[in-house]
Coordinates of C-alpha atoms and ligand atoms in Angstrom, one line a residue:
Chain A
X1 CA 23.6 -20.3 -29.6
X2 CA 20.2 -21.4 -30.3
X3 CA 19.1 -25.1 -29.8
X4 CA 15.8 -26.1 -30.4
X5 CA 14.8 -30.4 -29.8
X6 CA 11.5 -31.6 -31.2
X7 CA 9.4 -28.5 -30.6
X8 CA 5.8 -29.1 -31.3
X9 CA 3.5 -26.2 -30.7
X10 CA -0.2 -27.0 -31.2
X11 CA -3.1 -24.4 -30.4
X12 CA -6.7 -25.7 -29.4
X13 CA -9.5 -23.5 -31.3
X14 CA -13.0 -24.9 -30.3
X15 CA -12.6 -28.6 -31.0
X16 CA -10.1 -28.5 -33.4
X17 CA -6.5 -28.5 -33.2
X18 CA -4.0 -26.5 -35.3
X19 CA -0.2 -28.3 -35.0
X20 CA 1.2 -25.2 -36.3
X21 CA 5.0 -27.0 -35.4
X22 CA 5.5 -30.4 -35.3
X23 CA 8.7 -31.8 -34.6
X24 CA 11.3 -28.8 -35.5
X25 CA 15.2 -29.6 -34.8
X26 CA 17.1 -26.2 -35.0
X27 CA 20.9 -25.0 -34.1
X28 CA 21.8 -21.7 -34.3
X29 CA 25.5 -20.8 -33.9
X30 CA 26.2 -17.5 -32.7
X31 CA 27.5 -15.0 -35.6
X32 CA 25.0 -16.8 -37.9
X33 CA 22.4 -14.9 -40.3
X34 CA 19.7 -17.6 -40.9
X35 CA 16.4 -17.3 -43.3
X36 CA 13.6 -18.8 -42.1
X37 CA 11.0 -18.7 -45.2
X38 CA 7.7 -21.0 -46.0
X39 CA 3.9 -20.1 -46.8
X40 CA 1.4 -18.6 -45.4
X41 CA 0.6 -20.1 -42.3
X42 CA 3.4 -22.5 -42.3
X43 CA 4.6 -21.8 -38.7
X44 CA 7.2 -19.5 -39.0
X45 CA 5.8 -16.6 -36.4
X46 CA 4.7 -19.3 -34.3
X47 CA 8.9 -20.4 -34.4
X48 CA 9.9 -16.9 -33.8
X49 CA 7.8 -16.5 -30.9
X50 CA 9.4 -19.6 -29.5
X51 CA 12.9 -18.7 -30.6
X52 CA 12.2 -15.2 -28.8
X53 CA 11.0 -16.5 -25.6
X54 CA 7.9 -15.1 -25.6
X55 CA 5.6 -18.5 -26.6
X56 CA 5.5 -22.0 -24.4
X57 CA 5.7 -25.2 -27.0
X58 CA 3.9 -27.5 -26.4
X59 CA 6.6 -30.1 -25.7
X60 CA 10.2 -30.0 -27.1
X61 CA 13.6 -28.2 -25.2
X62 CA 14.6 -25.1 -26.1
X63 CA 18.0 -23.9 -24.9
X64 CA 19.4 -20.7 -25.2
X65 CA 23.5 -20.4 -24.8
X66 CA 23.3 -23.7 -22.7
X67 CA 20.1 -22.3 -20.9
X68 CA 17.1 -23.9 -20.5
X69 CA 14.2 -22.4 -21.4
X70 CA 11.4 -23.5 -20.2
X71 CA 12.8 -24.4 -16.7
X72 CA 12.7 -20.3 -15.8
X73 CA 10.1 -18.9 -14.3
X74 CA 8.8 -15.6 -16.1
X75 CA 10.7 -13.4 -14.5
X76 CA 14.1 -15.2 -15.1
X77 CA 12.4 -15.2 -18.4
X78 CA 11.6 -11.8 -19.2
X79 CA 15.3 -11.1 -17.9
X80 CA 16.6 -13.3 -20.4
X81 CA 14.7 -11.0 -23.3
X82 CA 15.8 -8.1 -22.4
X83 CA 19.4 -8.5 -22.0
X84 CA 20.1 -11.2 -25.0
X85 CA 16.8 -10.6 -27.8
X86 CA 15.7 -8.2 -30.1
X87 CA 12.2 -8.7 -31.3
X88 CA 10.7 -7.2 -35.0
X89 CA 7.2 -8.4 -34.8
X90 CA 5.6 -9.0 -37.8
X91 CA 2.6 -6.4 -36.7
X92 CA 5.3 -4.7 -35.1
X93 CA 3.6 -4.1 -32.1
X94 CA 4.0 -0.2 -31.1
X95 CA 2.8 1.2 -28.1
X96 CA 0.0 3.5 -29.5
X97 CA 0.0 6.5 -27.4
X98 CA 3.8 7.0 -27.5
X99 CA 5.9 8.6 -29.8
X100 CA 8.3 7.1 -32.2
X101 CA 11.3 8.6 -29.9
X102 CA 9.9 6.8 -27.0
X103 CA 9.2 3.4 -27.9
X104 CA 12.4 3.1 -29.1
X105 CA 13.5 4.5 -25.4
X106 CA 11.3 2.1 -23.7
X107 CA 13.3 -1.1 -23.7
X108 CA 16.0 0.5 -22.3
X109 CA 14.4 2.5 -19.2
X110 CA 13.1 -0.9 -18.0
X111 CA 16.5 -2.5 -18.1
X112 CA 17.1 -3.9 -15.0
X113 CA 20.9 -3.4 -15.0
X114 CA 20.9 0.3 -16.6
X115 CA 23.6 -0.7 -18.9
X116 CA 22.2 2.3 -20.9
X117 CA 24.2 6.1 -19.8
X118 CA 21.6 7.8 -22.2
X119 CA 18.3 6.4 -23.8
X120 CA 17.5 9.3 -25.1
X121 CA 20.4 9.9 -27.2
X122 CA 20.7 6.3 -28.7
X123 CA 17.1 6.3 -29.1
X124 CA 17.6 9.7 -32.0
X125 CA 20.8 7.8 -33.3
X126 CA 19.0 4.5 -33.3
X127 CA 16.1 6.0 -35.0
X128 CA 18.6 8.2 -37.4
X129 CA 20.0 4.8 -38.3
X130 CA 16.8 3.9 -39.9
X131 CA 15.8 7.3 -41.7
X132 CA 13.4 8.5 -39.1
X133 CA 15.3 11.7 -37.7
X134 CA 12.4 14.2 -38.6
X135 CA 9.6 11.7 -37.1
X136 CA 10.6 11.3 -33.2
X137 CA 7.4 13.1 -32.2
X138 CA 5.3 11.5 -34.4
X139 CA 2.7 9.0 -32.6
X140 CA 2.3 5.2 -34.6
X141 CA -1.1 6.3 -36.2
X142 CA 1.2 9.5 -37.7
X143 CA 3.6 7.4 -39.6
X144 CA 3.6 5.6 -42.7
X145 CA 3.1 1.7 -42.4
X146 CA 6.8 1.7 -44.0
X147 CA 8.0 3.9 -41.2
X148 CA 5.9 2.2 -38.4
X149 CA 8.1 -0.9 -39.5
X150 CA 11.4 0.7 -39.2
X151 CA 10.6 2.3 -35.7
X152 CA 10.0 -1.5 -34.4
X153 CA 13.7 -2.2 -36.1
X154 CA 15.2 0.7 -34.4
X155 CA 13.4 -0.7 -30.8
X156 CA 14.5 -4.3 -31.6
X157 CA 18.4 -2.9 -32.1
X158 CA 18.9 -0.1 -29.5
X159 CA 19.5 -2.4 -26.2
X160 CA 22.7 -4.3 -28.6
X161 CA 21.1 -7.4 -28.1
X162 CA 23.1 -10.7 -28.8
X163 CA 20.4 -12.1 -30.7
X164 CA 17.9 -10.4 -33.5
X165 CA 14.5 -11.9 -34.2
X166 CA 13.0 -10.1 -37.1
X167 CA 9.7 -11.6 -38.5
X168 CA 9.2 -10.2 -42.1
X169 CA 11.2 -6.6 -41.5
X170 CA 10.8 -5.4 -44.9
X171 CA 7.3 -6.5 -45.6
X172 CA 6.2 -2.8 -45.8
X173 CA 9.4 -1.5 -47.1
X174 CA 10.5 -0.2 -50.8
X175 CA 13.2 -2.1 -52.7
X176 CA 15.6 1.1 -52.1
X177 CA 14.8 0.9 -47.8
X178 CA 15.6 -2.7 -47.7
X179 CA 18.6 -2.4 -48.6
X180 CA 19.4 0.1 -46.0
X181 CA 17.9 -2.1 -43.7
X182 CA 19.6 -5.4 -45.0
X183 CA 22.8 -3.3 -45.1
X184 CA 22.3 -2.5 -41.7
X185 CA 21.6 -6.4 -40.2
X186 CA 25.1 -7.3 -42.2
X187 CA 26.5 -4.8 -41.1
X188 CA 25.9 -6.0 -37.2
X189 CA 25.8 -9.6 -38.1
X190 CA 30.2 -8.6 -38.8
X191 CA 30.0 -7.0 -35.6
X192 CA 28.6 -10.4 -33.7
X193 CA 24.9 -10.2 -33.7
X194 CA 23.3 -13.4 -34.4
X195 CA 20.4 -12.8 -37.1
X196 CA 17.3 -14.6 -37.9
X197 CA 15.4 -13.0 -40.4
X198 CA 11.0 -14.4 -41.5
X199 CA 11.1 -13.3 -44.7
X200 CA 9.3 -14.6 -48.2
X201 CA 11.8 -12.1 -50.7
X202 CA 14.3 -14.0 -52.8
X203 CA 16.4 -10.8 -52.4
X204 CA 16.1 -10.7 -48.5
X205 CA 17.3 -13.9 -47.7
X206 CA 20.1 -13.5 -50.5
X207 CA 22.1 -11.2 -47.6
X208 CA 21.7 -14.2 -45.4
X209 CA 24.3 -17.2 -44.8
X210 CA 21.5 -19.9 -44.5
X211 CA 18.3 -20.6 -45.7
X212 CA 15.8 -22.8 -43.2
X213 CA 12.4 -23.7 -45.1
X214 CA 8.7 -24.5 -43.1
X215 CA 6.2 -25.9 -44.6
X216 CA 3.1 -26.6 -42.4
X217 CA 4.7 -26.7 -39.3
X218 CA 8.3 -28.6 -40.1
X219 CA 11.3 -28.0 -41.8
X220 CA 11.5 -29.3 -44.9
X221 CA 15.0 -27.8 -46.3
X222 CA 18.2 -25.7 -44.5
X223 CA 20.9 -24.9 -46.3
X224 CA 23.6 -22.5 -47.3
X225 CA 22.6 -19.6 -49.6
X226 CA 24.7 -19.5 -52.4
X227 CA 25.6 -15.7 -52.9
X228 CA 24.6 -14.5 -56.0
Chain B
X1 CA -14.7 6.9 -63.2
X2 CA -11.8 8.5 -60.4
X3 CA -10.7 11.8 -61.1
X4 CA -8.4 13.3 -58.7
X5 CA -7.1 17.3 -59.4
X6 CA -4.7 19.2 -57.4
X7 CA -5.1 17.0 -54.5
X8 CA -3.5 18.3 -51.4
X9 CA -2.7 17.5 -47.8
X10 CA -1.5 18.5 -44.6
X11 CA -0.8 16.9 -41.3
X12 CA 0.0 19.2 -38.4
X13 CA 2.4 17.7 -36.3
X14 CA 2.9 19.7 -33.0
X15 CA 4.0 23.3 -35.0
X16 CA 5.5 21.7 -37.9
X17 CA 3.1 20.4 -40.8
X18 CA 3.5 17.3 -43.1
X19 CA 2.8 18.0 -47.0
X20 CA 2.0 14.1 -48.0
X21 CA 0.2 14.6 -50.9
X22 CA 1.3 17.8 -52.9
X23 CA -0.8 18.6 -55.9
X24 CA -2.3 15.2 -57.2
X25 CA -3.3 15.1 -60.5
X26 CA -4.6 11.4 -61.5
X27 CA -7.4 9.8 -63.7
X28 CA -8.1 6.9 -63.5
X29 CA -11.4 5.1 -65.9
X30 CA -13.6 1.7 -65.3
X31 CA -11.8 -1.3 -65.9
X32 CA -7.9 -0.1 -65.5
X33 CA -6.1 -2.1 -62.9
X34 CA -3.2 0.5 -61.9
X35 CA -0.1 0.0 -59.2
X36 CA 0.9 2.8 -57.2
X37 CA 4.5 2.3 -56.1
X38 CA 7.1 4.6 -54.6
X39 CA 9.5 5.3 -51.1
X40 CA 8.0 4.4 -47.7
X41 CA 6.6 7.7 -46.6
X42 CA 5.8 9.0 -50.1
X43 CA 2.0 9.0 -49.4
X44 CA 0.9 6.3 -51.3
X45 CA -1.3 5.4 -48.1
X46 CA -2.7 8.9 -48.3
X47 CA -3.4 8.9 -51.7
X48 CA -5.6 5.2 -51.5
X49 CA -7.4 7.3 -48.0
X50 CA -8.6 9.7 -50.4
X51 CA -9.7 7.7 -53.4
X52 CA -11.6 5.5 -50.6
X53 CA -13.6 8.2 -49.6
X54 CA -12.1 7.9 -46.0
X55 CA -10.2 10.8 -45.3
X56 CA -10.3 14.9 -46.7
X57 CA -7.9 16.2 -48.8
X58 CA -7.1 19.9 -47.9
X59 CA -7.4 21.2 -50.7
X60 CA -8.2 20.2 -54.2
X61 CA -11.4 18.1 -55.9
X62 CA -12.4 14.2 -56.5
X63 CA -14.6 12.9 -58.5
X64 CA -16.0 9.8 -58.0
X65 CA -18.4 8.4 -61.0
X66 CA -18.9 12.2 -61.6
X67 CA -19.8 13.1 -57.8
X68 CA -18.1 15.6 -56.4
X69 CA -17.2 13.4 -52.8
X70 CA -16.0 16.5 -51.0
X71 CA -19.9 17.8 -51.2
X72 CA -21.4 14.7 -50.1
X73 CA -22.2 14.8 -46.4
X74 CA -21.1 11.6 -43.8
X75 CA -23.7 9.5 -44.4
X76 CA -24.2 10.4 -48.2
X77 CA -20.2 9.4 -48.2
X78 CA -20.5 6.6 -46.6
X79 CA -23.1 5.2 -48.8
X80 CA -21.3 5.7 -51.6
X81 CA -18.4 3.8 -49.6
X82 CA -20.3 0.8 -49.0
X83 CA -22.0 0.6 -52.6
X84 CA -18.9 1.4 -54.9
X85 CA -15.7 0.7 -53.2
X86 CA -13.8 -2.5 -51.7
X87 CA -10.6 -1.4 -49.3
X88 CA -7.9 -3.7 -48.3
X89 CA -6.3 -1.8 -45.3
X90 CA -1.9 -2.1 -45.2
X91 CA -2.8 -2.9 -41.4
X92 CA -5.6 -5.0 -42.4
X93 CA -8.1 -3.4 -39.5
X94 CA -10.0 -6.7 -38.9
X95 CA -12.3 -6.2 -36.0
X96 CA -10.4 -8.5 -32.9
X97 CA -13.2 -10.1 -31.5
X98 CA -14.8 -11.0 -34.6
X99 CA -13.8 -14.4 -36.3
X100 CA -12.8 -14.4 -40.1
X101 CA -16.5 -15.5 -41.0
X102 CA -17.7 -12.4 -39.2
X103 CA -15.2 -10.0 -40.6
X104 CA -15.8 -10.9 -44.0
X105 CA -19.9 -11.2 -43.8
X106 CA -20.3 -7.9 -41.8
X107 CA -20.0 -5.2 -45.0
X108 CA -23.2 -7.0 -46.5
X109 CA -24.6 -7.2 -43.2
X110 CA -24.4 -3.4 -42.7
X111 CA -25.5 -2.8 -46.9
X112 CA -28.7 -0.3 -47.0
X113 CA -30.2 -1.7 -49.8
X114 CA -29.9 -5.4 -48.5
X115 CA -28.4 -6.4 -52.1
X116 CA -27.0 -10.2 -50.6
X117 CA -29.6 -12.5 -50.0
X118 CA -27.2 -14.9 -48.3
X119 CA -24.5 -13.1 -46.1
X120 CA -23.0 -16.6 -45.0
X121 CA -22.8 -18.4 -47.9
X122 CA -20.9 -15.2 -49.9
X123 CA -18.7 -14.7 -46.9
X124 CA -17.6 -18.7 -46.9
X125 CA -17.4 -18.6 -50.8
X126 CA -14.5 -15.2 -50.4
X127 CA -13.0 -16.8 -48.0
X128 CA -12.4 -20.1 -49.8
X129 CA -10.9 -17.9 -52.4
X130 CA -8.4 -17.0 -51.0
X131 CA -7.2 -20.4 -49.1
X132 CA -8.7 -20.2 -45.8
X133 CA -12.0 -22.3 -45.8
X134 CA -10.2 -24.3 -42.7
X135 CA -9.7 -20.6 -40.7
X136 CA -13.6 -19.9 -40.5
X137 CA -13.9 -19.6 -36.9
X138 CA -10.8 -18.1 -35.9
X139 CA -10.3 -14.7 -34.7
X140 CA -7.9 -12.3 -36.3
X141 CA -5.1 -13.0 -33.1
X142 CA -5.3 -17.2 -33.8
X143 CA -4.8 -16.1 -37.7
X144 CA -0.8 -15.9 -39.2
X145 CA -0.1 -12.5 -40.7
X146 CA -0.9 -13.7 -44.0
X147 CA -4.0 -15.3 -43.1
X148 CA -5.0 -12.0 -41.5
X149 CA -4.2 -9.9 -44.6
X150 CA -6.3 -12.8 -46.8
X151 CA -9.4 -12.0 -44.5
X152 CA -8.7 -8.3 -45.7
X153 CA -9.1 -9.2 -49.0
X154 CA -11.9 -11.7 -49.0
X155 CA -13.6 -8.7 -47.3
X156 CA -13.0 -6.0 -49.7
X157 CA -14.1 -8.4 -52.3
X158 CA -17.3 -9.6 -50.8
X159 CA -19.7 -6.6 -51.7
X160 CA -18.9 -7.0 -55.3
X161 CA -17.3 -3.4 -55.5
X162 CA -16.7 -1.5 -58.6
X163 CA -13.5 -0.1 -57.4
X164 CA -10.6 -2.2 -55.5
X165 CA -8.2 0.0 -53.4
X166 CA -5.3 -2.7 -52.2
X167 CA -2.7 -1.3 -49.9
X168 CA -0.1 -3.5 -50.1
X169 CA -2.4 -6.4 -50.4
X170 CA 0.7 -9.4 -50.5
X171 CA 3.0 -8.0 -48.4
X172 CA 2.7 -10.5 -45.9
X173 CA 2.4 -13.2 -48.4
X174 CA 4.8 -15.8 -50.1
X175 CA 5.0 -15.6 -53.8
X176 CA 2.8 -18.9 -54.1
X177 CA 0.1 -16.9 -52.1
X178 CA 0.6 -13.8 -53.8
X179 CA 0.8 -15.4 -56.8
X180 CA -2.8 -17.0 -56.0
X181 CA -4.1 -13.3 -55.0
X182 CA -2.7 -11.6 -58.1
X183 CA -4.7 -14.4 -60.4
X184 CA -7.9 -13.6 -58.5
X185 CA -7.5 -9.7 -58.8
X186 CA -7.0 -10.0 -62.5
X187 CA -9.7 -12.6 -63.1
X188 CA -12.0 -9.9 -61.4
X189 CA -10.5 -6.8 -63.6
X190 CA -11.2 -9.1 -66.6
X191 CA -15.1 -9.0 -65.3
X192 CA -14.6 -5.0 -64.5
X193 CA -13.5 -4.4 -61.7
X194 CA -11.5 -1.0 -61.3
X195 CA -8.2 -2.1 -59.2
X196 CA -6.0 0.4 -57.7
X197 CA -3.1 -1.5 -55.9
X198 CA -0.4 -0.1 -53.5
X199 CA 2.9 -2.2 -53.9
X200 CA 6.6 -2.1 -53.7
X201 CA 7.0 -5.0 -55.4
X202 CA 7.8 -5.5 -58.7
X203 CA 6.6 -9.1 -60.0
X204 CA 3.0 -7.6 -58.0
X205 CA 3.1 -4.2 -60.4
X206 CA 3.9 -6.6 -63.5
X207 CA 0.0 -8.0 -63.5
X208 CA -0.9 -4.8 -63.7
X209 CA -1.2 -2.8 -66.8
X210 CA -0.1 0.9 -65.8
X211 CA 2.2 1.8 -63.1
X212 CA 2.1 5.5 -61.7
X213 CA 5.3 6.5 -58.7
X214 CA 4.5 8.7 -56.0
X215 CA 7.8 10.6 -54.3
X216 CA 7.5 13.2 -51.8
X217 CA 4.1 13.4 -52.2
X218 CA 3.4 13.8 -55.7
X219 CA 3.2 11.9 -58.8
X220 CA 7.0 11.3 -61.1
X221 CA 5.9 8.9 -63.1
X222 CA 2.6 7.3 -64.9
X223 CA 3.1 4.8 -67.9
X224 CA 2.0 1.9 -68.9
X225 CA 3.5 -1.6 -67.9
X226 CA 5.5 -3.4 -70.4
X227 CA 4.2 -7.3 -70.1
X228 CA 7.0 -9.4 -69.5
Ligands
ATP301 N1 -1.8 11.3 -39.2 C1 -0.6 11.8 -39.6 N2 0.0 12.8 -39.0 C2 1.2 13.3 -39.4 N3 1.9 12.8 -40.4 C3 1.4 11.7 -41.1 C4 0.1 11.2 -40.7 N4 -0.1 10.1 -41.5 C5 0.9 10.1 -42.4 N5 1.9 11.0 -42.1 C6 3.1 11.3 -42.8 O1 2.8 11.5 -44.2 C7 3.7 10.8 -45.0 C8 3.0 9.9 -46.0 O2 2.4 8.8 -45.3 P1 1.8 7.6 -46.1 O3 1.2 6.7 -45.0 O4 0.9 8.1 -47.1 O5 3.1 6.9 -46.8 P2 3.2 5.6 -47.7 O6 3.7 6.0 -49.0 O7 2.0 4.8 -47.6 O8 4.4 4.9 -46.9 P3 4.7 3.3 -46.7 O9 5.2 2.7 -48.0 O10 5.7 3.3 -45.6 O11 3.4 2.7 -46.2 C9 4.7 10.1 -44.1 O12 5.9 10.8 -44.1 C10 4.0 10.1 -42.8 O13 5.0 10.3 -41.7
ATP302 N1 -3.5 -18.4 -31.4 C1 -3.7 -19.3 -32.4 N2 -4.8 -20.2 -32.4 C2 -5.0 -21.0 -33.3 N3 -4.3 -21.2 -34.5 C3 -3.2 -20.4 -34.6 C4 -2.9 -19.4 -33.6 N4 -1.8 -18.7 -34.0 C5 -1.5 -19.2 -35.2 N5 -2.3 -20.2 -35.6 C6 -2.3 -21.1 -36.8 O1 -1.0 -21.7 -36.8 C7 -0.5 -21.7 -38.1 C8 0.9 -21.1 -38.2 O2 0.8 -19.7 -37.9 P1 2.1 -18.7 -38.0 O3 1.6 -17.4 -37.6 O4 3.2 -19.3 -37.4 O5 2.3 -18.8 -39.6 P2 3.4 -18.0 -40.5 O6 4.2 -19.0 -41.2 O7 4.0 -16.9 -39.7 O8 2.4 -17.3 -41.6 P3 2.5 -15.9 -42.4 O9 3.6 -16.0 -43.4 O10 1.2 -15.8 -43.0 O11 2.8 -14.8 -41.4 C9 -1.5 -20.9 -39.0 O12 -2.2 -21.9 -39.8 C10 -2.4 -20.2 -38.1 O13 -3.8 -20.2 -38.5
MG303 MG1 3.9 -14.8 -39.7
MG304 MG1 1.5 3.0 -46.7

């Protein structure tokens, strides 16, 4: 469950200030599949990267399953990702001099509890999952921009977090890939994983349940999507 | 003028090789504006390499204007790069400590024949363009993704090229925004401009006027585009 109070994020750049959010109030229930959508520029990574722990606001609460936030110091912090949060960054963010096969790996060799019997086998099947089987040796600058993409997916899903944070998944993806991928999010949001999907496709956030709009920096609609 | 004719190439990939592009055969004359579409993976990204002069096919011949670009040496190639062509990267490749302004001025900056009296001036014109007169000074990490990808553009449009290669140019955009860039890329095809866009979306192909499907590294399909 995802609670956010009031959270203003503003960023300083020379003299000016950008208030990229200003004022958003946000619940999340577990089990939900939420789109957040909006312009260019109209906060949404800026939300993720508060929704995924990885951003201070400026001012605001942010709890997470009763827990608050900002009252943890980094490490209890960084703890928090890695056991509840599964991050697609919109850049996505791969390690450049590691193969496909091991950034997936990674997230699950630095898990502090080593819940994980064998990363290297649900690295291949999380990787399978996502069409990559004949590309686990292939280094980021070796893939397609398309297949970059869906090796930050298969990272983001391989430690079974509770909660997904994808910013723009299918940005880079054919019509015919997205819906593998979307079919996959559903097919874990049945199974309990809370979604929360950037996207600015119509036919994206028609597999979600709700539909949360930004426009520069608060949210100006949230609502049920009315399956087609 | 781009002729491409039996375009071929290989990766090598520890012992296995890569065929992405298997026997090209494309033509493509001044003033067409053409959408490459097809699977993530299909080598659309290899193909646009090539036409921009940036990477060597294996095999097979290119003509750019008449020139035969696989003869030319670096520097000759290179020339012909900065004087002819405009690139919109699907990763955008913005240099990181540069700020927008500087990103989009430096390709007249670095132009042999000093054609741009007034580097500043053109650069704060592009960018305006495309929406981000207010984003000046900010470097590519204080930008959103979109904003990033509109720098892209503003800088493959500065030079005033005769041929637009667009990888994906909206993919990070909302359909406002995109809509906004489309407009602009046609307004400029209208004037002459050769455009040669990379998309997997639909409503992006339909302002162009002939759409040509890459799958498994070679060409399916090339027809025109019905106008809705
Ligand atoms: N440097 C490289 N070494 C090895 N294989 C490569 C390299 N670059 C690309 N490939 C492979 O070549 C194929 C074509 O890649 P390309 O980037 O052209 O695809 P694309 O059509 O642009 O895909 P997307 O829509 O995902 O961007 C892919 O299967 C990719 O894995
Ligand atoms: N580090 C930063 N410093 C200054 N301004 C920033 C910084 N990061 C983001 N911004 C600004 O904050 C605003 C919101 O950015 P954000 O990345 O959240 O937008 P977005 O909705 O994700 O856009 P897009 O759809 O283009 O990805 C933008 O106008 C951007 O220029
Ligand atoms: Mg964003
Ligand atoms: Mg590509």
């Amino acid at each position: 469950v995802v609670e956010l109070r009031d959270i203003r994020r503003d960023y300083a750049v020379g003299d000016a200030v950008v208030h990229a959010l200003r004022g958003i109030n946000l619940r999340i229930e577990r089990g939900e599949m939420v789109a957040i959508m909006g312009s260019s520029g109209s906060g949404k990574s800026t939300l993720m990267n508060t929704l995924g722990c990885l951003d201070h606001p400026t001012s605001g609460s942010f709890l997470l399953d009763g827990v608050a936030v900002e009252a943890l110091d980094d490490d209890a912090r960084a703890d928090l990702r890695n056991a509840k949060l599964g991050f697609v960054f919109q850049g996505f963010n791969l390690l450049a001099r590691t193969t496909a096969l091991e950034n997936v790996a990674l997230p699950m060799l630095y898990d502090r509890h080593a819940r994980f019997a064998d990363p290297d086998a649900r690295a291949r099947d999380a990787l399978s999952r996502v069409g990559l089987a004949d590309r686990l040796t292939h280094l980021p600058n070796e893939l397609s921009g398309g297949q970059q993409q869906r090796v930050a997916i298969a990272r983001a899903l391989v430690t079974e977090p509770k909660l997904l944070l994808a910013d723009e998944p299918t940005g880079n993806l054919d019509s015919h890939t997205t819906v593998e991928v979307m079919a996959l999010f559903q097919a874990l949001n049945d199974q309990g994983l809370t979604v929360v999907i950037v996207t600015h496709e119509d036919e994206v956030a028609a597999y979600c349940k709700r539909s949360v709009r930004l426009h520069d920096g608060e949210i100006v609609s949230d609502h049920p999507v009315v399956p087609k």
